[in-house]
Amino acid sequence: CCLNNFYWDPNSDCYFASSTSAPTVYPTEQELNIQFPTGKPVEIHTQSMVTCPDTLDSFVQIDWTTIFHYSIVHLESLNSRIGVLCGRLEYDGVGWIALAVSRDKQMVGSEAIVGLPEDKTVLKYNLNGFASTFVNAMDNVKQTLIHESIAVEDGRTIMKFAKFLEEEGEIPILEDGLNHFLHARGSSISLGYHSDRLSFDLDFRTGAHISSTTSPTM
């Protein structure tokens, strides 16, 4: 069976991973549970997963307080190649932070990765409206982030994650093409009204990006 181009081979019991941008590095401890269409979790052994590079050399300076470091790596199974976005969002301040992908640069209808220092959680959210009641964490089956973490270090908030570029029922992140991203952050460590909101367009293939400090409300 398959999900999002993953093909499970019970004989080999693993996938083979590689990256065109950097040598493949295998994790030593973490395992990932993926929900297949049957609803039964399947453990993918650690050696089958691509880890993010220690150094994410590409970056976008969103504004004078926030920078987004990134790299694209790949998983290769029997007959497919799956892209993964490795990201690190750094904010020169203390508070919750978020990065969203949007179809039209608007908040409503976008999908966000939100880091909450108070709860020490990094989760995927649906942004279905402006009120807080419409900003909801996705169902557990949709929480497919890898190596996610949120920390406050020396007055800086740092969120790390890895996300599949394409996931069923979600806005795709284009490896080759222009992506619309939104960024928001708050002055508290729990989710609340954003103190700042920004947007930027990014093409991962070329590294070209355009930032804006006048994005629609998020």
mmCIF file of C-alpha atoms in Angstrom:
data_model
loop_
_atom_site.group_PDB
_atom_site.id
_atom_site.type_symbol
_atom_site.label_atom_id
_atom_site.label_comp_id
_atom_site.label_asym_id
_atom_site.label_seq_id
_atom_site.Cartn_x
_atom_site.Cartn_y
_atom_site.Cartn_z
ATOM 1 C CA CYS A 1 0.000 0.000 0.000
ATOM 2 C CA CYS A 2 1.101 3.564 -0.316
ATOM 3 C CA LEU A 3 0.552 7.057 1.075
ATOM 4 C CA ASN A 4 1.885 10.243 -0.477
ATOM 5 C CA ASN A 5 4.131 8.171 -2.774
ATOM 6 C CA PHE A 6 5.534 5.999 0.032
ATOM 7 C CA TYR A 7 5.738 2.349 -1.040
ATOM 8 C CA TRP A 8 6.006 -0.238 1.720
ATOM 9 C CA ASP A 9 7.958 -3.393 0.929
ATOM 10 C CA PRO A 10 7.408 -5.959 3.709
ATOM 11 C CA ASN A 11 10.311 -8.034 2.401
ATOM 12 C CA SER A 12 12.946 -5.322 2.652
ATOM 13 C CA ASP A 13 11.225 -3.634 5.631
ATOM 14 C CA CYS A 14 12.812 -0.301 4.823
ATOM 15 C CA TYR A 15 13.292 2.551 2.378
ATOM 16 C CA PHE A 16 16.575 3.765 0.924
ATOM 17 C CA ALA A 17 17.297 7.441 1.452
ATOM 18 C CA SER A 18 19.486 9.842 -0.442
ATOM 19 C CA SER A 19 19.944 13.554 -1.004
ATOM 20 C CA THR A 20 21.195 15.326 -4.088
ATOM 21 C CA SER A 21 22.201 18.435 -2.163
ATOM 22 C CA ALA A 22 24.309 16.843 0.565
ATOM 23 C CA PRO A 23 25.577 13.428 1.669
ATOM 24 C CA THR A 24 22.875 11.347 3.297
ATOM 25 C CA VAL A 25 23.045 11.254 7.078
ATOM 26 C CA TYR A 26 21.051 8.684 9.030
ATOM 27 C CA PRO A 27 19.547 9.314 12.486
ATOM 28 C CA THR A 28 20.502 7.000 15.286
ATOM 29 C CA GLU A 29 17.522 7.111 17.617
ATOM 30 C CA GLN A 30 14.312 8.542 16.206
ATOM 31 C CA GLU A 31 11.629 6.497 14.457
ATOM 32 C CA LEU A 32 8.700 7.888 12.543
ATOM 33 C CA ASN A 33 5.130 6.496 12.599
ATOM 34 C CA ILE A 34 3.163 7.078 9.406
ATOM 35 C CA GLN A 35 -0.572 6.389 9.159
ATOM 36 C CA PHE A 36 -1.370 4.363 6.051
ATOM 37 C CA PRO A 37 -4.887 4.250 4.506
ATOM 38 C CA THR A 38 -5.771 1.233 6.631
ATOM 39 C CA GLY A 39 -5.354 3.421 9.700
ATOM 40 C CA LYS A 40 -2.647 1.146 11.071
ATOM 41 C CA PRO A 41 0.665 2.831 11.961
ATOM 42 C CA VAL A 42 3.738 1.451 10.251
ATOM 43 C CA GLU A 43 7.155 1.997 11.814
ATOM 44 C CA ILE A 44 9.790 3.128 9.359
ATOM 45 C CA HIS A 45 13.205 2.283 10.743
ATOM 46 C CA THR A 46 15.562 5.120 11.523
ATOM 47 C CA GLN A 47 18.126 4.220 8.892
ATOM 48 C CA SER A 48 15.498 4.767 6.192
ATOM 49 C CA MET A 49 15.045 8.478 6.930
ATOM 50 C CA VAL A 50 17.025 11.438 5.639
ATOM 51 C CA THR A 51 18.087 13.818 8.380
ATOM 52 C CA CYS A 52 18.417 17.527 7.876
ATOM 53 C CA PRO A 53 21.908 18.915 7.328
ATOM 54 C CA ASP A 54 23.609 20.270 10.430
ATOM 55 C CA THR A 55 23.995 23.586 8.628
ATOM 56 C CA LEU A 56 21.149 25.084 6.593
ATOM 57 C CA ASP A 57 23.092 27.407 4.311
ATOM 58 C CA SER A 58 20.169 28.947 2.417
ATOM 59 C CA PHE A 59 18.106 31.581 4.189
ATOM 60 C CA VAL A 60 15.579 34.387 3.888
ATOM 61 C CA GLN A 61 15.933 37.473 6.090
ATOM 62 C CA ILE A 62 12.221 38.048 6.653
ATOM 63 C CA ASP A 63 12.812 41.246 8.578
ATOM 64 C CA TRP A 64 15.418 42.647 10.941
ATOM 65 C CA THR A 65 14.342 40.307 13.784
ATOM 66 C CA THR A 66 13.532 37.055 11.966
ATOM 67 C CA ILE A 67 15.416 34.757 9.611
ATOM 68 C CA PHE A 68 14.322 31.509 7.943
ATOM 69 C CA HIS A 69 17.066 28.965 7.192
ATOM 70 C CA TYR A 70 16.189 26.091 4.881
ATOM 71 C CA SER A 71 17.319 23.146 2.775
ATOM 72 C CA ILE A 72 15.540 20.626 0.542
ATOM 73 C CA VAL A 73 16.489 16.953 0.957
ATOM 74 C CA HIS A 74 14.998 13.815 -0.584
ATOM 75 C CA LEU A 75 13.780 10.352 0.248
ATOM 76 C CA GLU A 76 14.002 7.755 -2.505
ATOM 77 C CA SER A 77 11.867 4.627 -2.344
ATOM 78 C CA LEU A 78 11.537 1.873 -4.928
ATOM 79 C CA ASN A 79 10.096 4.087 -7.645
ATOM 80 C CA SER A 80 9.525 7.568 -6.238
ATOM 81 C CA ARG A 81 11.427 10.579 -4.962
ATOM 82 C CA ILE A 82 9.932 12.528 -2.080
ATOM 83 C CA GLY A 83 11.056 16.045 -1.216
ATOM 84 C CA VAL A 84 11.402 17.225 2.370
ATOM 85 C CA LEU A 85 11.767 20.824 3.541
ATOM 86 C CA CYS A 86 14.170 21.247 6.451
ATOM 87 C CA GLY A 87 13.579 24.565 8.167
ATOM 88 C CA ARG A 88 14.765 26.646 11.091
ATOM 89 C CA LEU A 89 12.905 29.834 11.983
ATOM 90 C CA GLU A 90 14.792 32.164 14.320
ATOM 91 C CA TYR A 91 13.214 35.169 16.003
ATOM 92 C CA ASP A 92 15.246 37.704 17.956
ATOM 93 C CA GLY A 93 12.753 37.803 20.811
ATOM 94 C CA VAL A 94 10.629 35.561 23.008
ATOM 95 C CA GLY A 95 7.184 34.437 21.909
ATOM 96 C CA TRP A 96 5.249 32.016 19.753
ATOM 97 C CA ILE A 97 6.272 31.916 16.092
ATOM 98 C CA ALA A 98 4.665 30.562 12.937
ATOM 99 C CA LEU A 99 5.374 29.924 9.285
ATOM 100 C CA ALA A 100 2.480 29.317 6.896
ATOM 101 C CA VAL A 101 2.161 28.336 3.258
ATOM 102 C CA SER A 102 -0.589 30.076 1.304
ATOM 103 C CA ARG A 103 -2.149 29.756 -2.118
ATOM 104 C CA ASP A 104 -2.901 33.472 -2.439
ATOM 105 C CA LYS A 105 -0.903 35.333 0.273
ATOM 106 C CA GLN A 106 -4.036 35.515 2.425
ATOM 107 C CA MET A 107 -4.267 34.119 5.945
ATOM 108 C CA VAL A 108 -7.647 32.423 5.568
ATOM 109 C CA GLY A 109 -7.210 29.061 3.905
ATOM 110 C CA SER A 110 -3.506 28.864 4.686
ATOM 111 C CA GLU A 111 -1.727 26.089 6.595
ATOM 112 C CA ALA A 112 0.786 26.937 9.297
ATOM 113 C CA ILE A 113 3.526 25.392 11.373
ATOM 114 C CA VAL A 114 3.223 26.951 14.823
ATOM 115 C CA GLY A 115 5.743 26.714 17.636
ATOM 116 C CA LEU A 116 4.592 27.355 21.207
ATOM 117 C CA PRO A 117 7.426 27.710 23.744
ATOM 118 C CA GLU A 118 5.001 27.367 26.671
ATOM 119 C CA ASP A 119 3.804 23.930 25.537
ATOM 120 C CA LYS A 120 7.073 23.037 23.788
ATOM 121 C CA THR A 121 5.010 21.987 20.769
ATOM 122 C CA VAL A 122 5.468 22.446 17.031
ATOM 123 C CA LEU A 123 2.276 21.490 15.197
ATOM 124 C CA LYS A 124 0.505 21.993 11.898
ATOM 125 C CA TYR A 125 -2.562 24.268 12.003
ATOM 126 C CA ASN A 126 -5.441 25.128 9.697
ATOM 127 C CA LEU A 127 -6.049 28.871 9.434
ATOM 128 C CA ASN A 128 -9.752 29.015 8.665
ATOM 129 C CA GLY A 129 -10.502 32.530 9.901
ATOM 130 C CA PHE A 130 -9.185 35.563 11.727
ATOM 131 C CA ALA A 131 -10.636 34.737 15.138
ATOM 132 C CA SER A 132 -8.663 32.399 17.402
ATOM 133 C CA THR A 133 -11.530 29.893 17.316
ATOM 134 C CA PHE A 134 -10.781 29.343 13.617
ATOM 135 C CA VAL A 135 -7.072 28.663 14.156
ATOM 136 C CA ASN A 136 -6.965 24.953 14.989
ATOM 137 C CA ALA A 137 -4.318 22.257 15.152
ATOM 138 C CA MET A 138 -4.778 19.634 12.452
ATOM 139 C CA ASP A 139 -5.914 16.129 13.380
ATOM 140 C CA ASN A 140 -3.270 13.803 14.790
ATOM 141 C CA VAL A 141 -3.050 11.850 11.535
ATOM 142 C CA LYS A 142 -1.945 15.091 9.834
ATOM 143 C CA GLN A 143 0.812 15.824 12.351
ATOM 144 C CA THR A 144 3.613 14.475 10.161
ATOM 145 C CA LEU A 145 6.424 16.896 10.974
ATOM 146 C CA ILE A 146 9.830 15.361 11.604
ATOM 147 C CA HIS A 147 12.552 16.497 14.045
ATOM 148 C CA GLU A 148 10.362 19.353 15.253
ATOM 149 C CA SER A 149 11.418 21.453 18.253
ATOM 150 C CA ILE A 150 10.914 24.878 19.815
ATOM 151 C CA ALA A 151 13.313 26.516 22.234
ATOM 152 C CA VAL A 152 14.214 29.863 23.734
ATOM 153 C CA GLU A 153 17.965 30.442 23.879
ATOM 154 C CA ASP A 154 19.596 33.688 25.061
ATOM 155 C CA GLY A 155 16.471 35.702 24.315
ATOM 156 C CA ARG A 156 15.931 34.119 20.878
ATOM 157 C CA THR A 157 13.085 31.801 19.883
ATOM 158 C CA ILE A 158 14.142 28.994 17.554
ATOM 159 C CA MET A 159 11.761 26.587 15.809
ATOM 160 C CA LYS A 160 13.063 23.605 13.828
ATOM 161 C CA PHE A 161 11.144 21.168 11.645
ATOM 162 C CA ALA A 162 11.173 18.972 8.564
ATOM 163 C CA LYS A 163 8.045 18.731 6.407
ATOM 164 C CA PHE A 164 7.140 16.704 3.324
ATOM 165 C CA LEU A 165 6.696 19.007 0.327
ATOM 166 C CA GLU A 166 3.536 17.232 -0.790
ATOM 167 C CA GLU A 167 0.948 15.755 1.545
ATOM 168 C CA GLU A 168 -2.542 14.578 0.730
ATOM 169 C CA GLY A 169 -5.186 17.279 1.113
ATOM 170 C CA GLU A 170 -2.652 20.005 1.930
ATOM 171 C CA ILE A 171 -1.201 22.962 0.039
ATOM 172 C CA PRO A 172 1.884 21.680 -1.811
ATOM 173 C CA ILE A 173 5.254 23.321 -1.329
ATOM 174 C CA LEU A 174 6.916 23.645 -4.727
ATOM 175 C CA GLU A 175 10.541 22.635 -5.061
ATOM 176 C CA ASP A 176 10.649 24.347 -8.445
ATOM 177 C CA GLY A 177 8.365 27.376 -8.549
ATOM 178 C CA LEU A 178 7.219 30.323 -6.474
ATOM 179 C CA ASN A 179 5.796 29.657 -2.997
ATOM 180 C CA HIS A 180 3.828 32.141 -0.909
ATOM 181 C CA PHE A 181 4.759 32.091 2.780
ATOM 182 C CA LEU A 182 3.350 34.001 5.735
ATOM 183 C CA HIS A 183 5.111 34.642 9.020
ATOM 184 C CA ALA A 184 3.585 35.725 12.318
ATOM 185 C CA ARG A 185 4.816 35.962 15.879
ATOM 186 C CA GLY A 186 3.439 36.925 19.253
ATOM 187 C CA SER A 187 4.731 38.610 22.367
ATOM 188 C CA SER A 188 3.683 35.716 24.638
ATOM 189 C CA ILE A 189 4.877 32.117 24.788
ATOM 190 C CA SER A 190 1.316 30.808 24.352
ATOM 191 C CA LEU A 191 -0.748 31.222 21.190
ATOM 192 C CA GLY A 192 -2.535 34.558 20.987
ATOM 193 C CA TYR A 193 -2.819 37.665 18.843
ATOM 194 C CA HIS A 194 0.215 38.267 16.649
ATOM 195 C CA SER A 195 2.376 41.279 17.337
ATOM 196 C CA ASP A 196 3.810 41.204 13.801
ATOM 197 C CA ARG A 197 2.830 39.642 10.497
ATOM 198 C CA LEU A 198 4.797 39.456 7.294
ATOM 199 C CA SER A 199 4.911 37.592 3.999
ATOM 200 C CA PHE A 200 7.525 36.510 1.495
ATOM 201 C CA ASP A 201 7.682 34.654 -1.810
ATOM 202 C CA LEU A 202 10.385 32.039 -2.258
ATOM 203 C CA ASP A 203 11.622 29.862 -5.127
ATOM 204 C CA PHE A 204 13.741 27.075 -3.618
ATOM 205 C CA ARG A 205 15.387 26.209 -6.926
ATOM 206 C CA THR A 206 16.797 29.676 -7.560
ATOM 207 C CA GLY A 207 16.824 31.028 -4.009
ATOM 208 C CA ALA A 208 15.062 34.158 -5.238
ATOM 209 C CA HIS A 209 12.760 35.709 -2.677
ATOM 210 C CA ILE A 210 10.738 38.857 -2.087
ATOM 211 C CA SER A 211 9.781 39.938 1.422
ATOM 212 C CA SER A 212 6.959 42.242 2.426
ATOM 213 C CA THR A 213 6.039 43.822 5.759
ATOM 214 C CA THR A 214 2.528 44.707 4.596
ATOM 215 C CA SER A 215 0.973 41.266 4.329
ATOM 216 C CA PRO A 216 -2.743 40.695 4.985
ATOM 217 C CA THR A 217 -3.792 39.975 8.562
ATOM 218 C CA MET A 218 -2.546 36.684 9.967
#
